[in-house]
Amino acid sequence: MPVDLVLSNAKIYTREGVVEAGLAIDNQRISRIAKETNLPQASAKLDLQGCTVLPGLIDMHVHLRDQQLAYKEDFFTGTSAAAAGGVTLTVDMPNNKPVTMSPKSLRERMKIAEKRIIVNAAFYSAFPRKLPELPSIVDEGAVGFKLFLSHRIGGLDIEDDDMLLKAFKRVKGTNAPVTVHAEDRETLENTKKEIKKAGRNDLNAHLEVHSPEAEIKAMRRIVQLVKESRVRAHFCHVSSAAGLGVFLAARKMGVSVSCEVTPHHMLLTQDHLRWCRNLALVNPPLRTGMNVEALWNAITRKSIDVIASDHGPHTIEEKEAESIWNVAPGIPGLETTLPLLLTKVNEGRLALPDLVRMTSEKPAEILCLKDRGSLDEGYFGDLVVVDMNREHKIDASRFLSKAKYSPFDGWEVKGMPTKTFVNGQLVMDDGEIVTEPGTGQIVP
Ligand code: DOR
Ligand code: ZN
């Protein structure tokens, strides 16, 4: 019997390095990686003309919205954007309407997603109101629990350390990780009150409220709770040198923590906030060049586990609110992450193995996603074909996301995803979606 598909004439990124070979796909999975003559007969064949094949990105920080927030993004547009960006699995955040925080709300969300997704999707839940419900949320399919310390989302009183500890111990029993938005609510609120009283309504006011101090205070609190509960915790979007310091010290002590950075914190500074104004407003915010350098040093030293987009789509009206206090924070990132990172690879700033480790291998490991995250025989055929030499100018007006703006709009990149395969099926070809809604699967 011939296999479903053979991709030939490629540079394939395997754990042993890049090999010039072909790749056979059968029944959704990679059945063989070998020189052309050693590949099986196939029903379909595609010559990749020397392009590079990488594991599809697993973006473990995505806000797909839909339901009552579908006006910002929905499962189809969000996962189309993912496919265009070489992302084969999105992990969805729970700050939805309704909030994902119970077996029922998760089930409903999955049911809607199932028919509309282009790439694979996994889901986080917020903490439920009743902690005994926690294991059933995992049984329902959640891959982790998201905790916002900046404002309450979900069932937990975030001021109550005893409650948090109890909750963490419960999560520990499920082996799922807790992923944390680390900004201390009290610090944010107190500073905000003062600054608002002074009548401020400028971009600096936002930066002053969302200070590195707010980040490290929340991170220190989590480290303490992780030590006591022994749960696995993942710090989302670490943005400051100080925050990084807290993470690195904890890791050195053997605390079970991992960390993530975003392309916008790696590539933009507060100056971009002044140039792009509200479009670059995000939480945690863009920082100074010194902080950006610290993130890059950590990347070079292989201390960062994950790069994720924190794709946070809003409408342009929500981004352009008159008062700084009403601007919706968030930057759409699914379509820019890989081109921006490949550009850094081409510039010699980022090593390709580090890119693959942070965008595919580590997310799969942290979220315990079986048979995904690298190109191995037996693994799912989740892969992205990239043309390392293709030059492109980012044009946000052509995004497949509903959020057609970006602080990276107009940037010249070198290195583009040209084809995306999900479970062995071609879903994106030269920027176009070539499959039906519902092609992606819900994972696990
Ligand atoms: O900038 C942000 N956007 N920070 C968050 O914590 C939420 C996110 C969103 O949902 O858009
Ligand atoms: Zn987020």
Short mmCIF file of C-alpha atoms and ligand atoms in Angstrom, two decimals:
data_model
loop_
_atom_site.label_atom_id
_atom_site.label_comp_id
_atom_site.label_asym_id
_atom_site.label_seq_id
_atom_site.Cartn_x
_atom_site.Cartn_y
_atom_site.Cartn_z
CA MET A 1 0.00 0.00 0.00
CA PRO A 2 1.41 3.43 -0.89
CA VAL A 3 1.67 5.98 1.94
CA ASP A 4 -0.44 9.16 1.79
CA LEU A 5 2.26 11.67 0.94
CA VAL A 6 5.96 12.05 0.32
CA LEU A 7 7.71 15.42 0.65
CA SER A 8 10.96 15.28 -1.25
CA ASN A 9 14.05 17.42 -1.80
CA ALA A 10 14.02 19.10 1.62
CA LYS A 11 16.30 20.09 4.47
CA ILE A 12 14.61 18.45 7.40
CA TYR A 13 15.16 19.59 10.96
CA THR A 14 15.55 16.47 13.09
CA ARG A 15 16.93 16.00 16.60
CA GLU A 16 20.18 14.92 14.96
CA GLY A 17 20.40 18.19 13.04
CA VAL A 18 19.37 19.23 9.56
CA VAL A 19 19.39 16.39 7.04
CA GLU A 20 18.93 16.60 3.29
CA ALA A 21 16.20 14.04 2.81
CA GLY A 22 12.52 13.42 2.20
CA LEU A 23 9.66 12.73 4.57
CA ALA A 24 6.81 10.27 4.25
CA ILE A 25 3.43 10.82 5.87
CA ASP A 26 0.88 8.13 6.41
CA ASN A 27 -2.32 8.22 8.40
CA GLN A 28 -1.59 11.67 9.91
CA ARG A 29 1.88 10.74 11.11
CA ILE A 30 5.47 10.89 9.91
CA SER A 31 6.23 7.34 8.82
CA ARG A 32 9.74 7.82 7.48
CA ILE A 33 12.52 10.39 7.17
CA ALA A 34 15.12 9.14 4.72
CA LYS A 35 16.98 9.73 1.48
CA GLU A 36 14.69 9.74 -1.52
CA THR A 37 15.53 6.22 -2.69
CA ASN A 38 14.61 4.80 0.69
CA LEU A 39 11.18 6.40 0.87
CA PRO A 40 8.05 4.34 0.23
CA GLN A 41 5.67 4.71 -2.72
CA ALA A 42 3.14 7.47 -2.11
CA SER A 43 -0.29 8.46 -3.43
CA ALA A 44 0.87 12.08 -3.61
CA LYS A 45 4.30 13.66 -3.94
CA LEU A 46 5.53 17.17 -3.40
CA ASP A 47 8.96 18.54 -4.32
CA LEU A 48 9.98 21.11 -1.70
CA GLN A 49 12.80 22.46 -3.89
CA GLY A 50 15.39 22.54 -1.15
CA CYS A 51 13.28 24.37 1.43
CA THR A 52 13.67 23.76 5.15
CA VAL A 53 11.12 21.72 7.09
CA LEU A 54 10.69 22.54 10.77
CA PRO A 55 8.33 21.13 13.39
CA GLY A 56 5.16 23.26 13.34
CA LEU A 57 5.17 25.85 16.08
CA ILE A 58 3.31 25.07 19.28
CA ASP A 59 2.22 28.50 20.45
CA MET A 60 1.41 28.02 24.10
CA HIS A 61 0.00 31.51 24.63
CA VAL A 62 -2.89 32.41 22.33
CA HIS A 63 -6.17 34.25 22.91
CA LEU A 64 -8.49 32.80 20.27
CA ARG A 65 -11.59 34.53 21.75
CA ASP A 66 -14.76 33.43 19.80
CA GLN A 67 -18.07 32.99 21.66
CA GLN A 68 -19.15 36.45 22.88
CA LEU A 69 -15.76 37.90 21.91
CA ALA A 70 -15.96 36.63 18.33
CA TYR A 71 -16.05 40.24 17.15
CA LYS A 72 -12.32 40.40 18.09
CA GLU A 73 -11.34 36.96 16.75
CA ASP A 74 -12.95 33.58 16.25
CA PHE A 75 -11.70 30.02 16.03
CA PHE A 76 -11.59 30.12 12.23
CA THR A 77 -9.80 33.45 11.82
CA GLY A 78 -7.44 32.83 14.76
CA THR A 79 -6.38 29.39 13.60
CA SER A 80 -6.14 30.62 9.98
CA ALA A 81 -3.68 33.25 11.26
CA ALA A 82 -1.86 30.43 13.06
CA ALA A 83 -1.60 28.36 9.86
CA ALA A 84 -0.31 31.39 7.95
CA GLY A 85 2.35 31.82 10.64
CA GLY A 86 3.51 28.20 10.66
CA VAL A 87 1.80 27.46 13.97
CA THR A 88 0.27 23.97 14.01
CA LEU A 89 -1.07 24.03 17.56
CA THR A 90 -2.49 26.95 19.50
CA VAL A 91 -3.03 26.79 23.23
CA ASP A 92 -5.98 28.95 24.13
CA MET A 93 -6.21 31.23 27.16
CA PRO A 94 -9.32 31.20 29.36
CA ASN A 95 -10.13 34.94 29.68
CA ASN A 96 -13.10 34.51 27.40
CA LYS A 97 -16.76 35.42 27.58
CA PRO A 98 -17.86 33.20 29.26
CA VAL A 99 -14.60 32.51 31.12
CA THR A 100 -13.29 28.97 30.61
CA MET A 101 -13.38 27.74 34.22
CA SER A 102 -15.47 24.58 34.53
CA PRO A 103 -15.88 21.26 32.74
CA LYS A 104 -19.05 22.64 31.19
CA SER A 105 -17.56 25.89 29.88
CA LEU A 106 -14.55 24.02 28.53
CA ARG A 107 -16.75 21.42 26.82
CA GLU A 108 -18.84 24.13 25.20
CA ARG A 109 -15.75 25.92 23.96
CA MET A 110 -14.31 22.73 22.51
CA LYS A 111 -17.58 21.90 20.83
CA ILE A 112 -17.59 25.22 18.97
CA ALA A 113 -13.88 25.00 18.16
CA GLU A 114 -14.08 21.47 16.80
CA LYS A 115 -15.98 22.53 13.68
CA ARG A 116 -14.01 25.68 12.96
CA ILE A 117 -10.31 25.17 13.64
CA ILE A 118 -7.74 25.03 10.85
CA VAL A 119 -4.82 23.97 13.06
CA ASN A 120 -4.80 21.87 16.23
CA ALA A 121 -5.97 23.49 19.43
CA ALA A 122 -5.48 22.81 23.11
CA PHE A 123 -7.05 24.73 25.99
CA TYR A 124 -6.20 26.17 29.36
CA SER A 125 -8.80 26.64 32.02
CA ALA A 126 -8.94 29.32 34.70
CA PHE A 127 -9.31 28.01 38.25
CA PRO A 128 -12.85 26.85 39.02
CA ARG A 129 -14.94 28.22 41.87
CA LYS A 130 -15.04 24.78 43.46
CA LEU A 131 -11.57 23.23 43.71
CA PRO A 132 -12.82 19.60 43.70
CA GLU A 133 -13.88 20.29 40.09
CA LEU A 134 -10.24 20.65 39.10
CA PRO A 135 -9.45 17.05 38.09
CA SER A 136 -12.62 16.84 35.98
CA ILE A 137 -11.47 19.91 34.02
CA VAL A 138 -8.28 18.02 33.20
CA ASP A 139 -10.32 14.93 32.30
CA GLU A 140 -12.34 17.14 29.98
CA GLY A 141 -9.09 17.99 28.17
CA ALA A 142 -7.50 21.13 29.69
CA VAL A 143 -3.70 21.05 29.38
CA GLY A 144 -3.08 23.53 32.19
CA PHE A 145 -4.51 26.20 34.47
CA LYS A 146 -3.98 29.89 33.85
CA LEU A 147 -3.70 32.23 36.78
CA PHE A 148 -3.93 35.99 36.26
CA LEU A 149 -2.45 37.80 39.28
CA SER A 150 -3.14 41.21 37.69
CA HIS A 151 -6.90 40.95 38.04
CA ARG A 152 -9.27 38.22 39.02
CA ILE A 153 -10.34 35.89 36.22
CA GLY A 154 -11.93 32.64 37.33
CA GLY A 155 -12.97 31.26 40.67
CA LEU A 156 -9.97 31.94 42.92
CA ASP A 157 -9.55 34.88 45.27
CA ILE A 158 -6.10 35.93 44.08
CA GLU A 159 -5.38 37.87 47.30
CA ASP A 160 -5.66 34.71 49.39
CA ASP A 161 -2.35 32.81 49.62
CA ASP A 162 -3.92 29.90 51.50
CA MET A 163 -6.46 29.42 48.74
CA LEU A 164 -3.77 29.64 46.09
CA LEU A 165 -1.68 27.06 47.90
CA LYS A 166 -4.66 24.71 48.20
CA ALA A 167 -5.40 25.20 44.50
CA PHE A 168 -1.78 24.58 43.50
CA LYS A 169 -1.68 21.37 45.53
CA ARG A 170 -4.77 20.17 43.69
CA VAL A 171 -3.20 20.98 40.33
CA LYS A 172 -0.03 19.17 41.40
CA GLY A 173 -2.18 16.02 41.70
CA THR A 174 -3.16 16.28 38.04
CA ASN A 175 0.42 16.85 36.76
CA ALA A 176 -0.79 19.79 34.66
CA PRO A 177 1.17 23.05 34.92
CA VAL A 178 -0.06 26.37 36.28
CA THR A 179 0.73 29.17 33.84
CA VAL A 180 0.96 32.60 35.39
CA HIS A 181 0.43 36.19 34.30
CA ALA A 182 2.76 37.67 36.91
CA GLU A 183 1.80 41.25 37.71
CA ASP A 184 0.80 42.00 41.28
CA ARG A 185 -2.75 43.34 41.45
CA GLU A 186 -2.28 45.42 44.58
CA THR A 187 0.83 47.14 43.21
CA LEU A 188 -0.98 47.86 39.94
CA GLU A 189 -4.09 49.21 41.67
CA ASN A 190 -2.25 51.42 44.18
CA THR A 191 -0.03 53.01 41.55
CA LYS A 192 -2.98 53.44 39.23
CA LYS A 193 -5.01 55.25 41.88
CA GLU A 194 -2.18 57.70 42.54
CA ILE A 195 -1.45 58.34 38.90
CA LYS A 196 -5.11 58.75 37.98
CA LYS A 197 -5.53 61.21 40.84
CA ALA A 198 -2.80 63.31 39.27
CA GLY A 199 -5.00 63.46 36.15
CA ARG A 200 -2.51 61.59 33.98
CA ASN A 201 -3.66 60.06 30.71
CA ASP A 202 -0.45 59.37 28.79
CA LEU A 203 1.48 56.32 27.68
CA ASN A 204 4.07 56.79 30.43
CA ALA A 205 1.32 56.48 33.00
CA HIS A 206 0.60 52.99 31.71
CA LEU A 207 4.29 52.11 31.95
CA GLU A 208 4.53 53.44 35.49
CA VAL A 209 1.54 51.37 36.62
CA HIS A 210 2.80 48.18 35.00
CA SER A 211 6.27 48.46 36.50
CA PRO A 212 8.92 45.74 36.73
CA GLU A 213 8.27 45.88 40.50
CA ALA A 214 4.72 44.64 39.90
CA GLU A 215 6.18 41.77 37.86
CA ILE A 216 8.79 40.65 40.37
CA LYS A 217 6.43 40.93 43.34
CA ALA A 218 4.02 38.51 41.66
CA MET A 219 6.82 36.20 40.53
CA ARG A 220 8.31 35.98 44.04
CA ARG A 221 4.92 35.09 45.42
CA ILE A 222 4.51 32.31 42.89
CA VAL A 223 7.99 30.93 43.56
CA GLN A 224 7.11 30.62 47.25
CA LEU A 225 3.83 28.85 46.47
CA VAL A 226 5.55 26.51 44.01
CA LYS A 227 8.16 25.59 46.62
CA GLU A 228 5.38 24.65 49.03
CA SER A 229 3.07 22.89 46.58
CA ARG A 230 5.66 21.43 44.19
CA VAL A 231 3.33 22.12 41.29
CA ARG A 232 4.95 22.94 37.92
CA ALA A 233 4.60 26.65 37.18
CA HIS A 234 5.19 28.44 33.89
CA PHE A 235 5.79 32.19 33.86
CA CYS A 236 4.10 33.75 30.83
CA HIS A 237 5.71 36.69 29.04
CA VAL A 238 8.59 37.55 31.37
CA SER A 239 9.42 41.11 30.36
CA SER A 240 12.07 42.60 32.65
CA ALA A 241 15.65 41.93 33.68
CA ALA A 242 14.46 41.90 37.30
CA GLY A 243 11.73 39.36 36.54
CA LEU A 244 14.22 37.21 34.74
CA GLY A 245 16.44 37.42 37.83
CA VAL A 246 13.65 36.03 40.01
CA PHE A 247 13.09 33.19 37.57
CA LEU A 248 16.76 32.28 37.19
CA ALA A 249 17.34 32.30 40.97
CA ALA A 250 14.33 30.02 41.49
CA ARG A 251 15.44 27.63 38.81
CA LYS A 252 18.94 27.54 40.29
CA MET A 253 17.40 26.45 43.59
CA GLY A 254 15.62 23.61 41.80
CA VAL A 255 12.11 25.11 41.96
CA SER A 256 9.92 23.60 39.21
CA VAL A 257 9.43 26.71 37.07
CA SER A 258 9.71 27.44 33.36
CA CYS A 259 9.52 30.73 31.54
CA GLU A 260 8.33 32.29 28.32
CA VAL A 261 9.15 35.45 26.40
CA THR A 262 7.27 37.03 23.52
CA PRO A 263 8.60 38.40 20.23
CA HIS A 264 7.29 41.86 21.12
CA HIS A 265 9.28 41.97 24.35
CA MET A 266 12.33 40.63 22.48
CA LEU A 267 12.18 43.06 19.56
CA LEU A 268 10.47 46.26 20.74
CA THR A 269 11.22 48.83 23.42
CA GLN A 270 9.29 51.63 25.07
CA ASP A 271 10.35 53.83 22.16
CA HIS A 272 8.16 51.74 19.86
CA LEU A 273 5.28 52.37 22.22
CA ARG A 274 5.79 56.08 21.55
CA TRP A 275 5.92 55.49 17.79
CA CYS A 276 3.12 52.94 17.45
CA ARG A 277 1.18 54.39 20.39
CA ASN A 278 -1.78 52.34 21.58
CA LEU A 279 -1.25 49.59 18.99
CA ALA A 280 1.84 48.53 20.96
CA LEU A 281 0.11 48.74 24.32
CA VAL A 282 0.26 45.36 26.01
CA ASN A 283 0.54 43.85 29.48
CA PRO A 284 3.17 43.43 30.71
CA PRO A 285 4.29 46.45 28.70
CA LEU A 286 7.27 47.01 26.45
CA ARG A 287 10.38 47.83 28.47
CA THR A 288 13.67 49.70 28.05
CA GLY A 289 16.53 48.51 25.85
CA MET A 290 18.39 47.28 28.93
CA ASN A 291 15.56 44.86 29.70
CA VAL A 292 15.41 43.71 26.08
CA GLU A 293 19.15 43.00 26.18
CA ALA A 294 18.66 40.92 29.32
CA LEU A 295 16.08 38.76 27.54
CA TRP A 296 18.48 38.20 24.64
CA ASN A 297 21.35 37.31 26.98
CA ALA A 298 19.11 34.73 28.60
CA ILE A 299 18.12 33.37 25.18
CA THR A 300 21.76 33.07 24.15
CA ARG A 301 22.53 31.23 27.40
CA LYS A 302 19.59 28.87 26.73
CA SER A 303 17.85 29.97 29.93
CA ILE A 304 14.52 30.75 28.25
CA ASP A 305 12.24 27.77 27.80
CA VAL A 306 9.60 29.10 25.44
CA ILE A 307 8.85 31.81 22.92
CA ALA A 308 5.08 32.34 22.54
CA SER A 309 3.16 35.05 20.72
CA ASP A 310 0.58 36.06 23.37
CA HIS A 311 -1.63 36.68 20.34
CA GLY A 312 -4.08 39.21 21.85
CA PRO A 313 -6.48 40.47 19.17
CA HIS A 314 -8.83 43.42 19.74
CA THR A 315 -10.77 45.70 17.40
CA ILE A 316 -9.07 48.84 16.18
CA GLU A 317 -11.70 50.91 18.04
CA GLU A 318 -10.79 49.16 21.30
CA LYS A 319 -7.11 49.90 20.65
CA GLU A 320 -7.75 53.55 19.83
CA ALA A 321 -9.77 54.45 22.92
CA GLU A 322 -9.47 58.10 23.90
CA SER A 323 -8.30 57.47 27.47
CA ILE A 324 -5.18 55.41 28.08
CA TRP A 325 -7.08 53.64 30.88
CA ASN A 326 -9.60 52.29 28.37
CA VAL A 327 -7.20 50.98 25.71
CA ALA A 328 -7.46 47.20 25.29
CA PRO A 329 -4.00 45.71 25.92
CA GLY A 330 -2.71 43.10 23.48
CA ILE A 331 -0.82 42.57 20.22
CA PRO A 332 -1.76 40.04 17.52
CA GLY A 333 1.30 37.85 17.00
CA LEU A 334 0.43 34.57 15.28
CA GLU A 335 1.38 35.78 11.81
CA THR A 336 4.56 37.63 12.76
CA THR A 337 6.31 35.36 15.29
CA LEU A 338 7.99 32.93 12.90
CA PRO A 339 9.01 35.44 10.18
CA LEU A 340 10.50 37.72 12.85
CA LEU A 341 12.40 34.86 14.48
CA LEU A 342 13.64 33.47 11.14
CA THR A 343 14.94 36.95 10.37
CA LYS A 344 16.96 36.80 13.60
CA VAL A 345 18.27 33.38 12.53
CA ASN A 346 19.34 34.87 9.19
CA GLU A 347 21.03 37.74 11.03
CA GLY A 348 22.97 35.25 13.17
CA ARG A 349 21.35 36.50 16.37
CA LEU A 350 19.35 33.33 17.05
CA ALA A 351 20.42 29.73 16.45
CA LEU A 352 17.91 27.57 14.56
CA PRO A 353 18.08 24.75 17.16
CA ASP A 354 17.26 27.29 19.88
CA LEU A 355 14.29 28.55 17.86
CA VAL A 356 12.94 25.02 17.43
CA ARG A 357 13.54 24.17 21.07
CA MET A 358 11.68 27.27 22.32
CA THR A 359 8.79 27.21 19.85
CA SER A 360 8.12 23.48 19.47
CA GLU A 361 10.06 21.03 21.63
CA LYS A 362 9.74 22.75 25.02
CA PRO A 363 6.06 23.68 24.72
CA ALA A 364 5.30 20.02 23.91
CA GLU A 365 7.32 18.92 26.93
CA ILE A 366 5.79 21.43 29.37
CA LEU A 367 2.24 20.63 28.26
CA CYS A 368 2.89 16.87 27.95
CA LEU A 369 1.68 16.81 24.33
CA LYS A 370 2.29 13.30 23.14
CA ASP A 371 3.99 12.72 19.78
CA ARG A 372 4.21 16.40 18.87
CA GLY A 373 6.87 19.08 18.91
CA SER A 374 9.55 17.50 16.73
CA LEU A 375 10.01 15.71 13.45
CA ASP A 376 10.37 12.08 14.41
CA GLU A 377 9.09 8.90 12.86
CA GLY A 378 5.80 8.07 14.57
CA TYR A 379 5.10 11.70 15.47
CA PHE A 380 2.16 13.66 14.03
CA GLY A 381 2.78 15.34 10.70
CA ASP A 382 2.67 18.85 12.17
CA LEU A 383 5.24 20.74 10.17
CA VAL A 384 6.06 24.00 8.52
CA VAL A 385 8.00 24.46 5.30
CA VAL A 386 10.10 27.62 5.42
CA ASP A 387 11.93 29.47 2.70
CA MET A 388 14.89 30.93 4.58
CA ASN A 389 15.67 33.30 1.71
CA ARG A 390 12.24 34.73 1.04
CA GLU A 391 12.05 38.45 1.81
CA HIS A 392 8.74 39.96 2.80
CA LYS A 393 7.35 43.20 4.14
CA ILE A 394 4.90 42.65 7.00
CA ASP A 395 1.51 44.02 5.96
CA ALA A 396 -0.98 43.91 8.81
CA SER A 397 -3.86 44.84 6.51
CA ARG A 398 -3.44 41.40 4.93
CA PHE A 399 -3.47 39.41 8.18
CA LEU A 400 -5.94 36.53 8.34
CA SER A 401 -6.56 37.48 11.97
CA LYS A 402 -9.44 39.89 12.50
CA ALA A 403 -6.90 42.19 14.20
CA LYS A 404 -5.35 43.89 11.19
CA TYR A 405 -2.75 46.01 12.95
CA SER A 406 0.70 45.35 14.35
CA PRO A 407 3.64 47.25 15.79
CA PHE A 408 5.66 45.25 13.25
CA ASP A 409 3.65 46.57 10.30
CA GLY A 410 6.05 47.53 7.51
CA TRP A 411 9.02 45.60 8.95
CA GLU A 412 11.18 43.80 6.38
CA VAL A 413 11.69 40.15 7.25
CA LYS A 414 13.80 37.42 5.68
CA GLY A 415 12.59 33.85 6.14
CA MET A 416 8.92 32.96 5.62
CA PRO A 417 6.67 29.98 6.25
CA THR A 418 5.41 28.87 2.84
CA LYS A 419 3.45 25.70 3.65
CA THR A 420 1.91 24.43 6.87
CA PHE A 421 0.87 20.80 7.42
CA VAL A 422 -1.37 19.77 10.30
CA ASN A 423 -1.74 16.06 11.10
CA GLY A 424 -0.14 15.38 7.72
CA GLN A 425 -2.56 17.57 5.78
CA LEU A 426 -1.63 20.73 3.89
CA VAL A 427 -3.59 23.60 5.46
CA MET A 428 -1.68 26.68 4.25
CA ASP A 429 0.04 27.18 0.91
CA ASP A 430 1.82 30.46 0.13
CA GLY A 431 -0.25 32.38 2.64
CA GLU A 432 -3.61 30.93 1.60
CA ILE A 433 -5.75 28.56 3.62
CA VAL A 434 -6.32 25.46 1.49
CA THR A 435 -8.51 23.38 3.76
CA GLU A 436 -11.93 23.37 5.38
CA PRO A 437 -12.80 24.61 8.88
CA GLY A 438 -12.59 21.66 11.26
CA THR A 439 -9.37 20.25 9.83
CA GLY A 440 -7.51 20.86 13.08
CA GLN A 441 -7.96 18.52 16.01
CA ILE A 442 -8.52 19.18 19.67
CA VAL A 443 -5.48 18.01 21.63
CA PRO A 444 -5.06 15.89 23.63
O1 DOR B 1 -1.85 42.48 26.90
C1 DOR B 1 -2.57 41.58 27.31
N1 DOR B 1 -3.56 41.08 26.54
N2 DOR B 1 -2.38 41.10 28.53
C2 DOR B 1 -3.26 40.25 29.10
O2 DOR B 1 -3.07 39.85 30.22
C3 DOR B 1 -4.48 39.81 28.38
C4 DOR B 1 -4.28 39.93 26.93
C5 DOR B 1 -5.53 39.79 26.13
O3 DOR B 1 -6.42 39.01 26.50
O4 DOR B 1 -5.63 40.46 25.11
ZN ZN B 2 -2.00 36.60 27.25
#
